[in-house]
């Protein structure tokens, strides 16, 4: 996967600016996760990425579409599986949770 040409510097600069606020951002993410607030999680994890629609499509939507068949196979097996992804891949309208729900799976936060 490559970033879109012409916006690499902009993305790196934004990432470096966000790094200064990393502790605060993670605090908000943890608070939203514990509250089960998927809308806040989506906003915190994905809003900056949505500014770059092609990057959002590649990094989030494309990856989720690639992973989803594997996750479904895990759910059909008798084995217990542990799937670890970043929160951004779970909570958006394009996230794995919505994909599972659209296929009839019941998903709940523990």
PDB file of C-alpha atoms in Angstrom:
ATOM      1  CA  UNK A   1       0.000   0.000   0.000  1.00  0.00           C
ATOM      2  CA  UNK A   2       1.247   3.466  -0.822  1.00  0.00           C
ATOM      3  CA  UNK A   3      -0.002   6.872   0.192  1.00  0.00           C
ATOM      4  CA  UNK A   4      -1.506   9.117  -2.422  1.00  0.00           C
ATOM      5  CA  UNK A   5       1.099  11.131  -4.253  1.00  0.00           C
ATOM      6  CA  UNK A   6       1.277  14.781  -3.340  1.00  0.00           C
ATOM      7  CA  UNK A   7      -0.118  14.577   0.188  1.00  0.00           C
ATOM      8  CA  UNK A   8       2.663  12.676   1.927  1.00  0.00           C
ATOM      9  CA  UNK A   9       4.146  15.796   3.552  1.00  0.00           C
ATOM     10  CA  UNK A  10       0.752  16.972   4.743  1.00  0.00           C
ATOM     11  CA  UNK A  11       0.009  13.612   6.375  1.00  0.00           C
ATOM     12  CA  UNK A  12       3.418  13.461   8.060  1.00  0.00           C
ATOM     13  CA  UNK A  13       3.060  17.015   9.391  1.00  0.00           C
ATOM     14  CA  UNK A  14      -0.410  16.240  10.773  1.00  0.00           C
ATOM     15  CA  UNK A  15       0.906  13.068  12.403  1.00  0.00           C
ATOM     16  CA  UNK A  16       3.745  14.954  14.058  1.00  0.00           C
ATOM     17  CA  UNK A  17       1.346  17.598  15.381  1.00  0.00           C
ATOM     18  CA  UNK A  18      -0.947  14.883  16.737  1.00  0.00           C
ATOM     19  CA  UNK A  19       2.007  13.188  18.449  1.00  0.00           C
ATOM     20  CA  UNK A  20       2.213  16.154  20.825  1.00  0.00           C
ATOM     21  CA  UNK A  21      -1.334  15.402  21.950  1.00  0.00           C
ATOM     22  CA  UNK A  22      -0.989  11.617  21.990  1.00  0.00           C
ATOM     23  CA  UNK A  23      -1.511  11.175  25.732  1.00  0.00           C
ATOM     24  CA  UNK A  24      -4.686  13.249  25.638  1.00  0.00           C
ATOM     25  CA  UNK A  25      -5.978  11.459  22.530  1.00  0.00           C
ATOM     26  CA  UNK A  26      -5.399   8.024  24.070  1.00  0.00           C
ATOM     27  CA  UNK A  27      -7.148   9.150  27.237  1.00  0.00           C
ATOM     28  CA  UNK A  28     -10.205  10.114  25.216  1.00  0.00           C
ATOM     29  CA  UNK A  29     -10.079   6.836  23.274  1.00  0.00           C
ATOM     30  CA  UNK A  30      -9.929   4.789  26.477  1.00  0.00           C
ATOM     31  CA  UNK A  31     -12.786   6.758  28.037  1.00  0.00           C
ATOM     32  CA  UNK A  32     -14.961   6.288  24.933  1.00  0.00           C
ATOM     33  CA  UNK A  33     -14.080   2.560  24.753  1.00  0.00           C
ATOM     34  CA  UNK A  34     -15.003   1.966  28.391  1.00  0.00           C
ATOM     35  CA  UNK A  35     -18.284   3.843  27.892  1.00  0.00           C
ATOM     36  CA  UNK A  36     -19.072   1.793  24.795  1.00  0.00           C
ATOM     37  CA  UNK A  37     -19.379   5.040  22.835  1.00  0.00           C
ATOM     38  CA  UNK A  38     -18.725   3.851  19.289  1.00  0.00           C
ATOM     39  CA  UNK A  39     -19.631   7.239  17.774  1.00  0.00           C
ATOM     40  CA  UNK A  40     -16.963   8.986  19.858  1.00  0.00           C
ATOM     41  CA  UNK A  41     -14.474   6.236  19.038  1.00  0.00           C
ATOM     42  CA  UNK A  42     -15.188   6.594  15.345  1.00  0.00           C
ATOM     43  CA  UNK A  43     -14.774  10.355  15.512  1.00  0.00           C
ATOM     44  CA  UNK A  44     -11.503  10.142  17.453  1.00  0.00           C
ATOM     45  CA  UNK A  45     -10.025   7.315  15.404  1.00  0.00           C
ATOM     46  CA  UNK A  46     -11.233   8.121  11.901  1.00  0.00           C
ATOM     47  CA  UNK A  47     -12.124  11.785  11.401  1.00  0.00           C
ATOM     48  CA  UNK A  48      -8.555  12.823  10.594  1.00  0.00           C
ATOM     49  CA  UNK A  49      -8.242   9.943   8.153  1.00  0.00           C
ATOM     50  CA  UNK A  50     -11.484  10.872   6.390  1.00  0.00           C
ATOM     51  CA  UNK A  51      -9.893  14.176   5.359  1.00  0.00           C
ATOM     52  CA  UNK A  52      -7.978  12.045   2.841  1.00  0.00           C
ATOM     53  CA  UNK A  53     -10.715   9.903   1.227  1.00  0.00           C
ATOM     54  CA  UNK A  54      -8.368   7.807  -0.912  1.00  0.00           C
ATOM     55  CA  UNK A  55      -6.149   7.047   2.074  1.00  0.00           C
ATOM     56  CA  UNK A  56      -9.237   6.215   4.164  1.00  0.00           C
ATOM     57  CA  UNK A  57     -10.360   3.808   1.446  1.00  0.00           C
ATOM     58  CA  UNK A  58      -6.958   2.104   1.275  1.00  0.00           C
ATOM     59  CA  UNK A  59      -6.057   2.009   4.957  1.00  0.00           C
ATOM     60  CA  UNK A  60      -9.426   1.303   6.489  1.00  0.00           C
ATOM     61  CA  UNK A  61     -12.029   0.124   3.998  1.00  0.00           C
ATOM     62  CA  UNK A  62      -9.662  -1.916   1.840  1.00  0.00           C
ATOM     63  CA  UNK A  63      -8.020  -3.612   4.779  1.00  0.00           C
ATOM     64  CA  UNK A  64     -11.374  -4.397   6.400  1.00  0.00           C
ATOM     65  CA  UNK A  65     -12.636  -5.889   3.144  1.00  0.00           C
ATOM     66  CA  UNK A  66      -9.511  -8.070   2.965  1.00  0.00           C
ATOM     67  CA  UNK A  67      -9.782  -9.188   6.582  1.00  0.00           C
ATOM     68  CA  UNK A  68     -13.516  -9.811   6.705  1.00  0.00           C
ATOM     69  CA  UNK A  69     -13.555 -13.218   4.953  1.00  0.00           C
ATOM     70  CA  UNK A  70     -10.851 -14.437   7.350  1.00  0.00           C
ATOM     71  CA  UNK A  71     -12.794 -13.202  10.380  1.00  0.00           C
ATOM     72  CA  UNK A  72     -15.904 -14.997   9.125  1.00  0.00           C
ATOM     73  CA  UNK A  73     -13.920 -18.231   8.722  1.00  0.00           C
ATOM     74  CA  UNK A  74     -12.688 -17.889  12.307  1.00  0.00           C
ATOM     75  CA  UNK A  75     -16.266 -17.526  13.518  1.00  0.00           C
ATOM     76  CA  UNK A  76     -17.336 -20.675  11.695  1.00  0.00           C
ATOM     77  CA  UNK A  77     -14.589 -22.839  13.171  1.00  0.00           C
ATOM     78  CA  UNK A  78     -14.880 -24.658  16.491  1.00  0.00           C
ATOM     79  CA  UNK A  79     -11.583 -23.161  17.603  1.00  0.00           C
ATOM     80  CA  UNK A  80     -11.454 -20.000  19.682  1.00  0.00           C
ATOM     81  CA  UNK A  81      -9.655 -17.258  17.817  1.00  0.00           C
ATOM     82  CA  UNK A  82      -8.295 -13.901  18.927  1.00  0.00           C
ATOM     83  CA  UNK A  83      -8.438 -11.138  16.324  1.00  0.00           C
ATOM     84  CA  UNK A  84      -6.543  -7.967  17.128  1.00  0.00           C
ATOM     85  CA  UNK A  85      -7.102  -4.819  15.083  1.00  0.00           C
ATOM     86  CA  UNK A  86      -6.922  -1.127  15.819  1.00  0.00           C
ATOM     87  CA  UNK A  87     -10.094   0.532  17.052  1.00  0.00           C
ATOM     88  CA  UNK A  88     -10.447   2.477  13.784  1.00  0.00           C
ATOM     89  CA  UNK A  89     -11.170  -0.829  12.024  1.00  0.00           C
ATOM     90  CA  UNK A  90     -14.033  -1.648  14.364  1.00  0.00           C
ATOM     91  CA  UNK A  91     -16.224   1.380  14.858  1.00  0.00           C
ATOM     92  CA  UNK A  92     -16.873   3.182  11.587  1.00  0.00           C
ATOM     93  CA  UNK A  93     -19.788   2.572   9.246  1.00  0.00           C
ATOM     94  CA  UNK A  94     -17.144   0.745   7.198  1.00  0.00           C
ATOM     95  CA  UNK A  95     -15.839  -1.153  10.221  1.00  0.00           C
ATOM     96  CA  UNK A  96     -15.683  -4.842  10.943  1.00  0.00           C
ATOM     97  CA  UNK A  97     -18.476  -4.640  13.514  1.00  0.00           C
ATOM     98  CA  UNK A  98     -20.937  -3.201  10.995  1.00  0.00           C
ATOM     99  CA  UNK A  99     -19.784  -5.753   8.443  1.00  0.00           C
ATOM    100  CA  UNK A 100     -20.517  -8.557  10.894  1.00  0.00           C
ATOM    101  CA  UNK A 101     -23.904  -7.111  11.819  1.00  0.00           C
ATOM    102  CA  UNK A 102     -24.821  -6.825   8.137  1.00  0.00           C
ATOM    103  CA  UNK A 103     -24.195 -10.589   7.847  1.00  0.00           C
ATOM    104  CA  UNK A 104     -26.530 -11.331  10.775  1.00  0.00           C
ATOM    105  CA  UNK A 105     -23.944 -11.688  13.553  1.00  0.00           C
ATOM    106  CA  UNK A 106     -24.787 -10.359  16.990  1.00  0.00           C
ATOM    107  CA  UNK A 107     -21.911  -8.234  18.282  1.00  0.00           C
ATOM    108  CA  UNK A 108     -21.593  -6.917  21.808  1.00  0.00           C
ATOM    109  CA  UNK A 109     -18.901  -5.236  23.812  1.00  0.00           C
ATOM    110  CA  UNK A 110     -17.787  -7.152  26.879  1.00  0.00           C
TER     111      UNK A 110
END
